Coordinates of C-alpha atoms in Angstrom, one line a residue:
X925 CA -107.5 -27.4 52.0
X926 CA -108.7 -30.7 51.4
X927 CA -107.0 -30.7 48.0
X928 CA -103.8 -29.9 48.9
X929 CA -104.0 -32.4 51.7
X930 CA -104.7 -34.8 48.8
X931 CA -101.3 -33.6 46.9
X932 CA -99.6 -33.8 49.9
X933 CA -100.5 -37.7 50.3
X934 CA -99.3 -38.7 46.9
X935 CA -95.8 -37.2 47.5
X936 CA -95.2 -37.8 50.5
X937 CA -93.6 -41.3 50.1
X938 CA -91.2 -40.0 47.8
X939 CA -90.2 -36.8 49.2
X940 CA -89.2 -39.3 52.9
X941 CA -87.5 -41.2 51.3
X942 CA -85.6 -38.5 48.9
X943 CA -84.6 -36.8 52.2
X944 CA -83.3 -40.0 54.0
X945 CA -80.8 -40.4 51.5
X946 CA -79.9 -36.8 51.4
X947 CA -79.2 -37.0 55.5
X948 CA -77.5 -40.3 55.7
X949 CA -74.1 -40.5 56.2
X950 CA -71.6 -40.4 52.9
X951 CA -69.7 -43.6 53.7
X952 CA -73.5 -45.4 53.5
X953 CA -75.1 -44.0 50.6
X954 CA -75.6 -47.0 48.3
X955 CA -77.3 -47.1 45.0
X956 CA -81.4 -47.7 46.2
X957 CA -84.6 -47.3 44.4
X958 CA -86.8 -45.3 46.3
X959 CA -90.6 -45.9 44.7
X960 CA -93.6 -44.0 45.5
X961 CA -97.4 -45.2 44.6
X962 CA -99.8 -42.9 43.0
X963 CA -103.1 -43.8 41.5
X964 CA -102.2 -44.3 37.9
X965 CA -98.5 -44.8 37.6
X966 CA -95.1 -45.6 39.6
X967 CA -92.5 -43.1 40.4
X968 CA -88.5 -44.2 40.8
X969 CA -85.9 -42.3 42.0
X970 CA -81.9 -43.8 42.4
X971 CA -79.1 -42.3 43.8
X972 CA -75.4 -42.8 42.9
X973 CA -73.1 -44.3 45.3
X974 CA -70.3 -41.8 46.8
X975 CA -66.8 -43.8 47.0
X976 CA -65.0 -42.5 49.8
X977 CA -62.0 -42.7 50.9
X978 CA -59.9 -42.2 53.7
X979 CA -56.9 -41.1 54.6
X980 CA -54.5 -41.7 57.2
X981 CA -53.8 -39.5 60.2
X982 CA -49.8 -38.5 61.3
X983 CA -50.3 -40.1 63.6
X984 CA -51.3 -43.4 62.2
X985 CA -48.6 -43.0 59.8
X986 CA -45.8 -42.2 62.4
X987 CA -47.1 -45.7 63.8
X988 CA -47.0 -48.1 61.2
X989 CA -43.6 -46.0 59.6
X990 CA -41.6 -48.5 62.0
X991 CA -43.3 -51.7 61.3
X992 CA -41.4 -54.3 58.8
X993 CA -42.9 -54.1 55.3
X994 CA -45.2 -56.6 54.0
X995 CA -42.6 -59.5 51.9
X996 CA -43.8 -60.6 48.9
X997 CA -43.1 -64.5 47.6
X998 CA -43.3 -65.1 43.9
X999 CA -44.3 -68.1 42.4
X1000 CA -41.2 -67.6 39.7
X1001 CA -42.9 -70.2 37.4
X1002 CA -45.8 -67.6 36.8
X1003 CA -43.5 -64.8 35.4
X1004 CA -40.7 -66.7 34.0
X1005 CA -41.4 -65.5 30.8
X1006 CA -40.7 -61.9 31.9
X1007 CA -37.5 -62.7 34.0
X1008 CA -35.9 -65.4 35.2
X1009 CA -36.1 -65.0 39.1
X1010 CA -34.5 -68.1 40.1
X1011 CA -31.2 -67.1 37.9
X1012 CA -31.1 -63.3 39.7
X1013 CA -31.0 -65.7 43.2
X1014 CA -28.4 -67.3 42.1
X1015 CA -26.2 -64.7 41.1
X1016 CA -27.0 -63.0 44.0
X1017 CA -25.6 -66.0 45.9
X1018 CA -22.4 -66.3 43.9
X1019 CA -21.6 -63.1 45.5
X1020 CA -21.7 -64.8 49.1
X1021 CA -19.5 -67.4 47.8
X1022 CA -17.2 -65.7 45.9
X1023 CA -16.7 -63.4 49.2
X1024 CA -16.5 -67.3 51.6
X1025 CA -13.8 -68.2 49.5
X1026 CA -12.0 -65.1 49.6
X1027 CA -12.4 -64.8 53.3
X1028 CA -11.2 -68.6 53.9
X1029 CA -8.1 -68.6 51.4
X1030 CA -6.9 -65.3 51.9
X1031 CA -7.8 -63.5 55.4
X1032 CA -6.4 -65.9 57.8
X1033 CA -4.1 -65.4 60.6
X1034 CA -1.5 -67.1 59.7
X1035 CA -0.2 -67.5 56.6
X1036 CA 0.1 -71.1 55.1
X1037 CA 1.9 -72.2 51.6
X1038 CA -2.1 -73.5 50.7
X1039 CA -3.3 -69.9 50.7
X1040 CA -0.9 -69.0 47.7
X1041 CA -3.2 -71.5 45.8
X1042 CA -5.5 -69.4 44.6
X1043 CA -3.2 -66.7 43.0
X1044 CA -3.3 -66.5 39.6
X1045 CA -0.6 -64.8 37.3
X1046 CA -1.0 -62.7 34.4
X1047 CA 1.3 -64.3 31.6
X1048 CA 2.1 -64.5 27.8
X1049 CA -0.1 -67.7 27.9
X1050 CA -3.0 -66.1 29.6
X1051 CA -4.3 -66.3 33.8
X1052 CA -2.3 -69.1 35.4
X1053 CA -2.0 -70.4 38.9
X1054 CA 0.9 -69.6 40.9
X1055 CA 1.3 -73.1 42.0
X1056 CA 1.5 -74.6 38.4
X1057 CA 4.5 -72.0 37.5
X1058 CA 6.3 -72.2 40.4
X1059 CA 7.0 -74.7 43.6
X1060 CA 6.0 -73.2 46.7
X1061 CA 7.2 -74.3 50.2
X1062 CA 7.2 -72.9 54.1
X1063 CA 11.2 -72.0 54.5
X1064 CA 10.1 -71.6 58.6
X1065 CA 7.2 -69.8 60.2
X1066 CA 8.1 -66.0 59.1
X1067 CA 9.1 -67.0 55.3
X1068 CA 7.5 -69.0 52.3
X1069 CA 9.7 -69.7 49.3
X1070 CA 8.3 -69.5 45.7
X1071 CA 10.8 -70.4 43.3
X1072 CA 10.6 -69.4 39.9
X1073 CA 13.0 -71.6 38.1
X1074 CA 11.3 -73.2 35.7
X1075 CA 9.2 -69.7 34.4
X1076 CA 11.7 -67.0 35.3
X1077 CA 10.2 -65.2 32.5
X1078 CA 7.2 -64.8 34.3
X1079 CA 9.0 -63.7 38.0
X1080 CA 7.9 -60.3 37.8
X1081 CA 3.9 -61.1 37.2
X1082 CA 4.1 -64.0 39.9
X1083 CA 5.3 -60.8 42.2
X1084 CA 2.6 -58.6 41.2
X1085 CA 0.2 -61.0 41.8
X1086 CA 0.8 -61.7 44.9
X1087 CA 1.6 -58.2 46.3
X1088 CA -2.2 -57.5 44.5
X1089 CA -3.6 -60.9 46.5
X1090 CA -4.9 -59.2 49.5
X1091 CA -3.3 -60.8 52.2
X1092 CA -0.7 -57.9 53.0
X1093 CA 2.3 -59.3 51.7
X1094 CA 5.6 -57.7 50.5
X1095 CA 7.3 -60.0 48.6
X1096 CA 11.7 -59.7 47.4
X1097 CA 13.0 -61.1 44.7
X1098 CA 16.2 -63.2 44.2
X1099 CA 16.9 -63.9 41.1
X1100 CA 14.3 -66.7 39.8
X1101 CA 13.4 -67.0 43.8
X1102 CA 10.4 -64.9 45.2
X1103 CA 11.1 -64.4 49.0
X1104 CA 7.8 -63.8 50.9
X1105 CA 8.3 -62.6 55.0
X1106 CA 5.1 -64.0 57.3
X1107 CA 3.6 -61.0 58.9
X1108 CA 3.7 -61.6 62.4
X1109 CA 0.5 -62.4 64.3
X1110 CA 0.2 -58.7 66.1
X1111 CA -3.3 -56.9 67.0
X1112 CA -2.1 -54.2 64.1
X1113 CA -1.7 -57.3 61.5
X1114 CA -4.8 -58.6 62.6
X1115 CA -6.5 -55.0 62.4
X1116 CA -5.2 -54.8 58.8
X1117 CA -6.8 -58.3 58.0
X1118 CA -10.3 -56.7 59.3
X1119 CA -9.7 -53.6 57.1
X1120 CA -9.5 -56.2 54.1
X1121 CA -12.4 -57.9 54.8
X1122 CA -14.1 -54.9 54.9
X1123 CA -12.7 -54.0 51.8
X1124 CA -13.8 -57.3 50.4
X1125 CA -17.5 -56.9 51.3
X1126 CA -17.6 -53.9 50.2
X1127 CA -16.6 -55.3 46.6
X1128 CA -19.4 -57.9 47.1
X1129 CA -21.5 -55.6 47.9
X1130 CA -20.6 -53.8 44.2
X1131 CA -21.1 -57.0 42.8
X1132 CA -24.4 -57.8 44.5
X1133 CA -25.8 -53.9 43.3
X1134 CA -24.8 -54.5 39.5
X1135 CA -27.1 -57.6 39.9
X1136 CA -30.1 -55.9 40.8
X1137 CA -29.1 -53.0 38.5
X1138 CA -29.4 -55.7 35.8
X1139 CA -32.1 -57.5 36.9
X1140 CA -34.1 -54.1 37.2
X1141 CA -32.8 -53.2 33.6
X1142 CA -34.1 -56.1 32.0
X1143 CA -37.8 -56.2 33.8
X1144 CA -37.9 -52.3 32.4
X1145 CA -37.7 -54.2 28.7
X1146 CA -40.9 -55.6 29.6
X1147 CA -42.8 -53.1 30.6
X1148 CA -44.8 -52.6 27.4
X1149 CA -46.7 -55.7 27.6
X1150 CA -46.6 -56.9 31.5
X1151 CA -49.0 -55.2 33.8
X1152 CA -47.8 -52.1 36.3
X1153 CA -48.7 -54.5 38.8
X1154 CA -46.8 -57.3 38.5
X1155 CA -43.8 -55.4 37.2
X1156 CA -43.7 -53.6 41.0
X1157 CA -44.3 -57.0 42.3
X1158 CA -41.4 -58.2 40.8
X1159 CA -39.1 -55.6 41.3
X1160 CA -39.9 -55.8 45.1
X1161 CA -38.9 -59.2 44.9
X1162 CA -35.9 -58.7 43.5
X1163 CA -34.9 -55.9 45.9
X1164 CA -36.0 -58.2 48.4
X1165 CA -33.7 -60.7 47.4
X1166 CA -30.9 -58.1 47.2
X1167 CA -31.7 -56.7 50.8
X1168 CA -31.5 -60.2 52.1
X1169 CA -28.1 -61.3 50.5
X1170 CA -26.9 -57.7 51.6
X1171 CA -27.7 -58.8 55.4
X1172 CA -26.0 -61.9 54.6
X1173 CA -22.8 -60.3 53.6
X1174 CA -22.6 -58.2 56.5
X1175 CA -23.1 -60.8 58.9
X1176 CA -20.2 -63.2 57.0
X1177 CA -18.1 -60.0 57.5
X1178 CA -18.9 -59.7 61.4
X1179 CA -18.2 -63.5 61.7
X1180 CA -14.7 -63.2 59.8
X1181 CA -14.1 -59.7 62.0
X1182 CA -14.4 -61.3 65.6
X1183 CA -12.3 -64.6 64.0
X1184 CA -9.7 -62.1 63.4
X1185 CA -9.4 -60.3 66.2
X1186 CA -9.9 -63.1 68.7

């Protein structure tokens, strides 16, 4: 009896503390040396940490599934050797000016000799303005002249052109003179302006998706020596950039829509 009393003593120590790590909880098991004393030598035991981890509830999900995602800001110095950020922004912004202009030059509500500016003409020389092939002047309200005399050869282009300008206009020719009747100012000419601005964004918004198609395609070429990391950074920077200039569009086109209709 009193021997195994003895035994008893010397593992004792060791068997506690063997047992409190066995009945403490997962999440707080931690790597511990647990040491006993005996008479002639030390005894160490160790226990592995457990990672654990935790997963989220439908319910926690449904609640953060409406929350705004977390933006990222790149410092485009630091991976300008991978792509050029700051040239994808810009491109992305030529999109919104390139749709501005068209909106301010072409989708107004009345038609002016100014707009016909920015028509260009496919001829035997190449893309020309309308205005340097022609002289262009108001006749009255309803009709704007464009007179072809001194390129008659190129009458037929300057009409294609500007039946292809987007500004809904059905040009007749006479001779070397381009007759071009002034929609009237009704709510179905100002309906069919809204459906070309819609048509327009829409374009933009083509435009706008072949630059992030590009930009994506030329971060893939980089894959092989950049980090997974800061390759999905990126790319959700650059669809950031594109989800931005997207909203942008959209409101330019609900500015231009309620100028239209009045």
């Amino acid at each position: 009896m009193a021997l195994g009393l003895k035994c008893f003593r010397l593992i004792h120590p060791a068997s506690c503390n063997y047992l409190g790590v066995l009945i403490r909880p997962v999440s707080r098991i931690a790597l511990k040396t647990a040491s006993g004393r005996q008479p002639d030598h030390s005894q160490h035991m160790a226990c592995q940490a457990v990672p654990v981890r935790c997963f989220a509830t439908k319910k926690a999900k449904a609640k953060g599934k409406g929350q705004s995602q977390t933006r990222v800001n790149i410092n485009t110095a630091l991976v300008e050797d991978i792509i050029s950020l700051e040239e994808v922004n810009e491109e992305m912004k030529s999109v919104i000016e390139v749709l501005k202009d068209n909106f301010n030059k072409t989708l107004n509500i009345r038609t002016s000799p100014g707009t016909f500016d920015r028509i260009t003409v496919v001829t035997a020389d190449g893309k020309l303005a309308l205005n340097q092939i022609s002289q262009i002047t108001m006749k009255s309200p309803q009709l704007i002249l464009v007179n072809m005399a001194s390129f008659p050869e190129c009458t037929a282009a300057a009409i294609k052109a500007i039946r292809e300008s987007g500004m809904n206009l059905n040009p007749e020719m006479e001779g070397t003179l381009i007759r071009v009747p002034i929609p009237k100012v009704t709510r179905e000419h100002r309906e069919t302006l809204v459906k070309l601005a819609k048509q327009n964004t829409n374009k933009a918004k083509d435009s706008l998706r072949r630059v992030r198609s590009d930009a994506m395609n030329k971060l893939k070429k980089s894959k092989d020596k950049t980090s997974e990391d800061t390759i999905r950074l990126i790319e959700k920077q650059i669809s950031q950039m594109a989800d931005d200039t997207m909203a942008e569009l959209d409101r330019h086109l609900a500015v231009k829509t309620k100028e239209l209709l009045g």
